[in-house]
PDB file of C-alpha atoms in Angstrom:
ATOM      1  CA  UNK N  39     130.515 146.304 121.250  1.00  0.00           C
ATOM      2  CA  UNK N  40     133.551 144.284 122.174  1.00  0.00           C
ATOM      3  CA  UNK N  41     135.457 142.016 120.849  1.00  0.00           C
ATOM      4  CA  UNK N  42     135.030 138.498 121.505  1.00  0.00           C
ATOM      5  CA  UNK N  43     139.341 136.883 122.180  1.00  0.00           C
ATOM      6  CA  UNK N  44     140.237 134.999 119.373  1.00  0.00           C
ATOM      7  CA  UNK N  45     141.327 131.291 120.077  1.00  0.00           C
ATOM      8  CA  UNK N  46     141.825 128.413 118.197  1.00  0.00           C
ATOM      9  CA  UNK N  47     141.812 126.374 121.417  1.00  0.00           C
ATOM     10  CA  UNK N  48     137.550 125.631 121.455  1.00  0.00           C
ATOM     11  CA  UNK N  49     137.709 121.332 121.529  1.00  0.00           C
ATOM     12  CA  UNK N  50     138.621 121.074 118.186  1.00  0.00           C
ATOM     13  CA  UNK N  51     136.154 123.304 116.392  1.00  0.00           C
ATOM     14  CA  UNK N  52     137.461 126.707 114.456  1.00  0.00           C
ATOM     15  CA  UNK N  53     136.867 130.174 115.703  1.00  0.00           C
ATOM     16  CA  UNK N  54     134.564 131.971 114.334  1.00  0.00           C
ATOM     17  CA  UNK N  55     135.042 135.091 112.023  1.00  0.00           C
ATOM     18  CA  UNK N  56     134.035 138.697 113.320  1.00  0.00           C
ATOM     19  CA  UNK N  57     133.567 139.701 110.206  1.00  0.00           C
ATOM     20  CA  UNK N  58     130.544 136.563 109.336  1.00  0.00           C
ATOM     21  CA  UNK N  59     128.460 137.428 112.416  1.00  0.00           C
ATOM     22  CA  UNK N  60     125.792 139.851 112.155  1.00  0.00           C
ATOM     23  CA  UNK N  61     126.711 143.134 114.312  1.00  0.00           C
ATOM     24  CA  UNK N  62     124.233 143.824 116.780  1.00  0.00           C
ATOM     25  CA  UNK N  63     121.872 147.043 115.264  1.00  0.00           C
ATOM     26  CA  UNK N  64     119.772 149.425 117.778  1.00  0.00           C
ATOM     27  CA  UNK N  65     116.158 149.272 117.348  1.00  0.00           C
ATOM     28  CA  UNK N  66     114.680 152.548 116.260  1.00  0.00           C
ATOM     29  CA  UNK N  67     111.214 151.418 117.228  1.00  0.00           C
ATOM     30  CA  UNK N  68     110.957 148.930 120.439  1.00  0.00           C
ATOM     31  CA  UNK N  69     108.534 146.303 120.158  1.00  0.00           C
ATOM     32  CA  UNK N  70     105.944 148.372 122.495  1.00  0.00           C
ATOM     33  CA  UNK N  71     105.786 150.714 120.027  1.00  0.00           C
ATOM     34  CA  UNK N  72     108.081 153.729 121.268  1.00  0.00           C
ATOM     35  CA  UNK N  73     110.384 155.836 119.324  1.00  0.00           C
ATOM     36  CA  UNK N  74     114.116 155.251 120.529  1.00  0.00           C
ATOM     37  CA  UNK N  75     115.501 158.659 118.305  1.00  0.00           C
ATOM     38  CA  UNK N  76     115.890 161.681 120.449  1.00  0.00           C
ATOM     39  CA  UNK N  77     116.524 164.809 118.905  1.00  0.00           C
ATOM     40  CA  UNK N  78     119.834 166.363 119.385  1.00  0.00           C
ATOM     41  CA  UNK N  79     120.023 168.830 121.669  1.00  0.00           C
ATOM     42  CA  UNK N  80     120.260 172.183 120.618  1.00  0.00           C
ATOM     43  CA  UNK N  81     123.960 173.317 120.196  1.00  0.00           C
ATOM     44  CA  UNK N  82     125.647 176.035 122.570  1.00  0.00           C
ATOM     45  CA  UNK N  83     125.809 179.844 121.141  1.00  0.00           C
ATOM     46  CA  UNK N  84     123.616 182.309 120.588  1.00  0.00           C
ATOM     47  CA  UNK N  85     119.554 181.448 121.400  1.00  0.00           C
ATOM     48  CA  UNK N  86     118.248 182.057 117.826  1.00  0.00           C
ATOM     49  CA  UNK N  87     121.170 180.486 115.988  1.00  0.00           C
ATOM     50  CA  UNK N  88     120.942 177.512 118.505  1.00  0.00           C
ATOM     51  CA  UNK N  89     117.339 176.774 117.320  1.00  0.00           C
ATOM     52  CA  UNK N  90     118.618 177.255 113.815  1.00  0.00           C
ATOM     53  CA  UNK N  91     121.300 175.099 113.980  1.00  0.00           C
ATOM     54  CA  UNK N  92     118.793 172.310 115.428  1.00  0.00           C
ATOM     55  CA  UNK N  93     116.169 172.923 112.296  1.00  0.00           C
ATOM     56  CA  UNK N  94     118.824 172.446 110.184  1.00  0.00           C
ATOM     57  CA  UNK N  95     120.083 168.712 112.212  1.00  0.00           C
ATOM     58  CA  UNK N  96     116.053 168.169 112.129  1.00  0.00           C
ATOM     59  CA  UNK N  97     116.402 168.258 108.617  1.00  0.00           C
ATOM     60  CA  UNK N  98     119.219 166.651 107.625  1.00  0.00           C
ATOM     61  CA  UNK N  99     117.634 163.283 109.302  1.00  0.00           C
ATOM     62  CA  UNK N 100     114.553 163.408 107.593  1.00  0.00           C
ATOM     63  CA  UNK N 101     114.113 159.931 107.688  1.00  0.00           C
ATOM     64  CA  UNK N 102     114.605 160.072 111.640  1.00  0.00           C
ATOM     65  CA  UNK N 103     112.219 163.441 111.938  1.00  0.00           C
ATOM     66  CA  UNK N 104     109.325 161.205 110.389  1.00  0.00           C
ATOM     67  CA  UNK N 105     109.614 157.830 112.368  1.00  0.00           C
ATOM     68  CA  UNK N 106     109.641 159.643 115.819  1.00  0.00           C
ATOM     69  CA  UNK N 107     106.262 161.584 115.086  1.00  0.00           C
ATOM     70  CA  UNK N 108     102.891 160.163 116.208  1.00  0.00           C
ATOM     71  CA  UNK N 109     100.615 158.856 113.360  1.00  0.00           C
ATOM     72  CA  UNK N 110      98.145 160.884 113.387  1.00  0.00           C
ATOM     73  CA  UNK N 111     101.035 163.760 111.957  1.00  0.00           C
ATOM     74  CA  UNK N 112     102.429 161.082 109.296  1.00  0.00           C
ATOM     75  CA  UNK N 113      98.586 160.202 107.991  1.00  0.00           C
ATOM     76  CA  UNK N 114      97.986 164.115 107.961  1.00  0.00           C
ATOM     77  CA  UNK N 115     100.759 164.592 105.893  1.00  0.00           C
ATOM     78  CA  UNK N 116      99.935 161.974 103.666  1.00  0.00           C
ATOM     79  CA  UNK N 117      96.487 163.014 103.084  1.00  0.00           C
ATOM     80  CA  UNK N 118      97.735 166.255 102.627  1.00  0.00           C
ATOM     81  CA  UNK N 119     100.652 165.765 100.076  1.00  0.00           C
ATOM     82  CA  UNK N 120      97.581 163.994  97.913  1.00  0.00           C
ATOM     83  CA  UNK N 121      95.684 167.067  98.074  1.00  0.00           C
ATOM     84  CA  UNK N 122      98.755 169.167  97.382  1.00  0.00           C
ATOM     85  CA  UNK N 123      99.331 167.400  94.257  1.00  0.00           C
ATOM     86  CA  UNK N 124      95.189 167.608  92.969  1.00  0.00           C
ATOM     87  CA  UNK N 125      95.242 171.207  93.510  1.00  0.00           C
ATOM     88  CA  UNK N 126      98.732 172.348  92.004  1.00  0.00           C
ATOM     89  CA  UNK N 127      97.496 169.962  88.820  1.00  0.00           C
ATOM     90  CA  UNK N 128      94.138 171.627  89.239  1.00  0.00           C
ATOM     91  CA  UNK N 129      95.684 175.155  89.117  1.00  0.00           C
ATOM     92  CA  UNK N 130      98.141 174.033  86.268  1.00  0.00           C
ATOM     93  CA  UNK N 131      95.122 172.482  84.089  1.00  0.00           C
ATOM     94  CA  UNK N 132      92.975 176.170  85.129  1.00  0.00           C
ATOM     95  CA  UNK N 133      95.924 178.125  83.864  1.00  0.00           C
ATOM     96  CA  UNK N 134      96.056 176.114  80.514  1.00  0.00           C
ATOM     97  CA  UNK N 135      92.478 176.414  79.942  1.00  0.00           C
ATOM     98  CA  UNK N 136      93.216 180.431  80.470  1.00  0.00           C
ATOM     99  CA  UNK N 137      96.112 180.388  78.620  1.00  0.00           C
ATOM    100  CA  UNK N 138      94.146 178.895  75.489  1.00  0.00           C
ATOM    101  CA  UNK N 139      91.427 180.641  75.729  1.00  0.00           C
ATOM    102  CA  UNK N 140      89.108 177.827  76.697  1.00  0.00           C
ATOM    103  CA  UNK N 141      87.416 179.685  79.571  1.00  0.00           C
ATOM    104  CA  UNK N 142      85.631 182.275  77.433  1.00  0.00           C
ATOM    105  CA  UNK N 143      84.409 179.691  74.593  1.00  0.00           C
ATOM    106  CA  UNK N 144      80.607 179.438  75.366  1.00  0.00           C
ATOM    107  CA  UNK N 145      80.210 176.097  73.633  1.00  0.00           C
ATOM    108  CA  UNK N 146      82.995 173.647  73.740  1.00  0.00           C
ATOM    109  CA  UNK N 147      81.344 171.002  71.439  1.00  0.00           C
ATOM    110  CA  UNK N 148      81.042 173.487  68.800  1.00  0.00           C
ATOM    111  CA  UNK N 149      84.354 175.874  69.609  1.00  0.00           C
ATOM    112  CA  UNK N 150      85.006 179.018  66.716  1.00  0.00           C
ATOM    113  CA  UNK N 151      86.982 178.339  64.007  1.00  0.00           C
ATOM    114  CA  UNK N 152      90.435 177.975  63.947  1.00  0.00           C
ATOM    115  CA  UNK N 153      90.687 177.107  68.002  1.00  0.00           C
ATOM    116  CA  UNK N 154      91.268 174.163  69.772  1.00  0.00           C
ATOM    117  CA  UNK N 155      89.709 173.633  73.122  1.00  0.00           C
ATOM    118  CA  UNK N 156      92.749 171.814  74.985  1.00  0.00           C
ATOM    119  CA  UNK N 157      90.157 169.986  77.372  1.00  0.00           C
ATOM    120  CA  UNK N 158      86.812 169.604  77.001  1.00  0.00           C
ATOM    121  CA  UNK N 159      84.195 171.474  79.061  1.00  0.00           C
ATOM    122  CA  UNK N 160      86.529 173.175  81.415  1.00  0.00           C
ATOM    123  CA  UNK N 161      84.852 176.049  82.341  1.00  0.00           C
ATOM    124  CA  UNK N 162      85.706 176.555  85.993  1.00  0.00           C
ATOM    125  CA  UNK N 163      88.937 175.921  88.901  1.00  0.00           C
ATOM    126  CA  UNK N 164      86.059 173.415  90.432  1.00  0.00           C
ATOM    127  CA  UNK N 165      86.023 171.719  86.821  1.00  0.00           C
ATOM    128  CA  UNK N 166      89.829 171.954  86.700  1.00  0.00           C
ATOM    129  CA  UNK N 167      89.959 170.148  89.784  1.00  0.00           C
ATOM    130  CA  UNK N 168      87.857 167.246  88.784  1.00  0.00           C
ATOM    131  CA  UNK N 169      89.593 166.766  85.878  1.00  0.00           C
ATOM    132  CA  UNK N 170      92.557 166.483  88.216  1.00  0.00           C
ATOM    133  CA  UNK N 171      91.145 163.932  90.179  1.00  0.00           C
ATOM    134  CA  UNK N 172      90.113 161.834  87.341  1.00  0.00           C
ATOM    135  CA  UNK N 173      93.414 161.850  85.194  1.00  0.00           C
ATOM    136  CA  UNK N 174      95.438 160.567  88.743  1.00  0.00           C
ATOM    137  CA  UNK N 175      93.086 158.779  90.321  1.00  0.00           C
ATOM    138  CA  UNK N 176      92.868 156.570  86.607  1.00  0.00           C
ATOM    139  CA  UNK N 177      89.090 156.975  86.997  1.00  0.00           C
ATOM    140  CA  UNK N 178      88.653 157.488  83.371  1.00  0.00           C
ATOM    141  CA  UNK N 179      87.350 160.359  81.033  1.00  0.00           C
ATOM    142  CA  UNK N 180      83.524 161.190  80.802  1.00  0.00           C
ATOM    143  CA  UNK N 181      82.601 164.462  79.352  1.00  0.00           C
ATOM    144  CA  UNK N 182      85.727 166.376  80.381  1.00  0.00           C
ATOM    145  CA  UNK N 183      89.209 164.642  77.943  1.00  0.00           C
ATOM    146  CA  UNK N 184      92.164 166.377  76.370  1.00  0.00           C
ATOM    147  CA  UNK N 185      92.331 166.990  72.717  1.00  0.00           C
ATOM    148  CA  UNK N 186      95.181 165.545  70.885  1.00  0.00           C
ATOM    149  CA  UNK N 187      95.680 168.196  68.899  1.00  0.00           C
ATOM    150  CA  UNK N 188      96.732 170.281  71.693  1.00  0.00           C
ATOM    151  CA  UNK N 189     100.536 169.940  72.111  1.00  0.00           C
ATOM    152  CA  UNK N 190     100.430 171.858  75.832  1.00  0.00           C
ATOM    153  CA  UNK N 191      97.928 169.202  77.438  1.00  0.00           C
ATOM    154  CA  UNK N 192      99.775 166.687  76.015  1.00  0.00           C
ATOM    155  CA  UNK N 193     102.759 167.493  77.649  1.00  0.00           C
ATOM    156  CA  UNK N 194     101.152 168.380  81.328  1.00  0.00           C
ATOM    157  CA  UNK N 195      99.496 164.828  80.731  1.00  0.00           C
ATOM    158  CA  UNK N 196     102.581 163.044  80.314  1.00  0.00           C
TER     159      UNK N 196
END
């Protein structure tokens, strides 16, 4: 960018402050629709280190990475971060009910005294799941709800 010469000779009007303009910014998507980010080119040395080295530039722009793929990689990774987070929460809800002992109760309306089922009625990973789905998604408890007097499912709840 270059400097526009600074003169106080325009007809009587004042000259105009570089600092009140806007500078000029690079698109990083034309209006067409492609991708103006390159990525850098790998770096001179060794071959493995070289791809390395470019990995590691990759990720350090992040934010540049994601922009210059197609959508059909950023709405796969979307989709797939969501069911990332229902089946870690799954698995952590599964372990609990292990952990407790909820698994092996037969009943869970009537459970043997002196034990507190954690959540009601899960007996399985697929019922762990659900339960997953319906404490993010906000549906709302049916059959399946934590107890309150279960300090552990408090705390993965919150």
């Amino acid at each position: 960018m270059t400097a526009k010469p600074h003169s106080n000779d325009r007809g009587g009007k004042a000259s105009s402050s570089p600092l009140l303009s806007p500078p000029a910014r690079q698109r990083l998507v034309t209006k067409d629709g492609h991708c103006t980010l390159r990525p850098p080119p790998p770096p001179p040395g060794l071959w493995p280190w070289a791809w390395a080295r470019a990995w590691l530039l990759t990720f350090q722009d992040l934010w540049g990475a994601v922009v210059g793929l197609r959508w059909r990689w950023v709405l796969l990774a979307f989709c797939a971060s969501f069911l990332a987070h229902w089946l870690l929460f799954a698995c952590l809800w599964y372990l609990l009910a292990h952990l407790n002992g909820d698994l092996a109760v037969l009943d869970h309306d009537a459970p043997p005294l002196g034990h507190v089922v954690c959540v009601k009625h899960i007996t399985s990973f697929t019922a762990a799941f659900s339960f997953s789905l319906e404490t993010q998604l906000t549906i709302g408890y049916g059959t399946m709800f934590p107890s309150g007097d279960c300090p552990s499912a408090i705390a993965l709840l919150a």
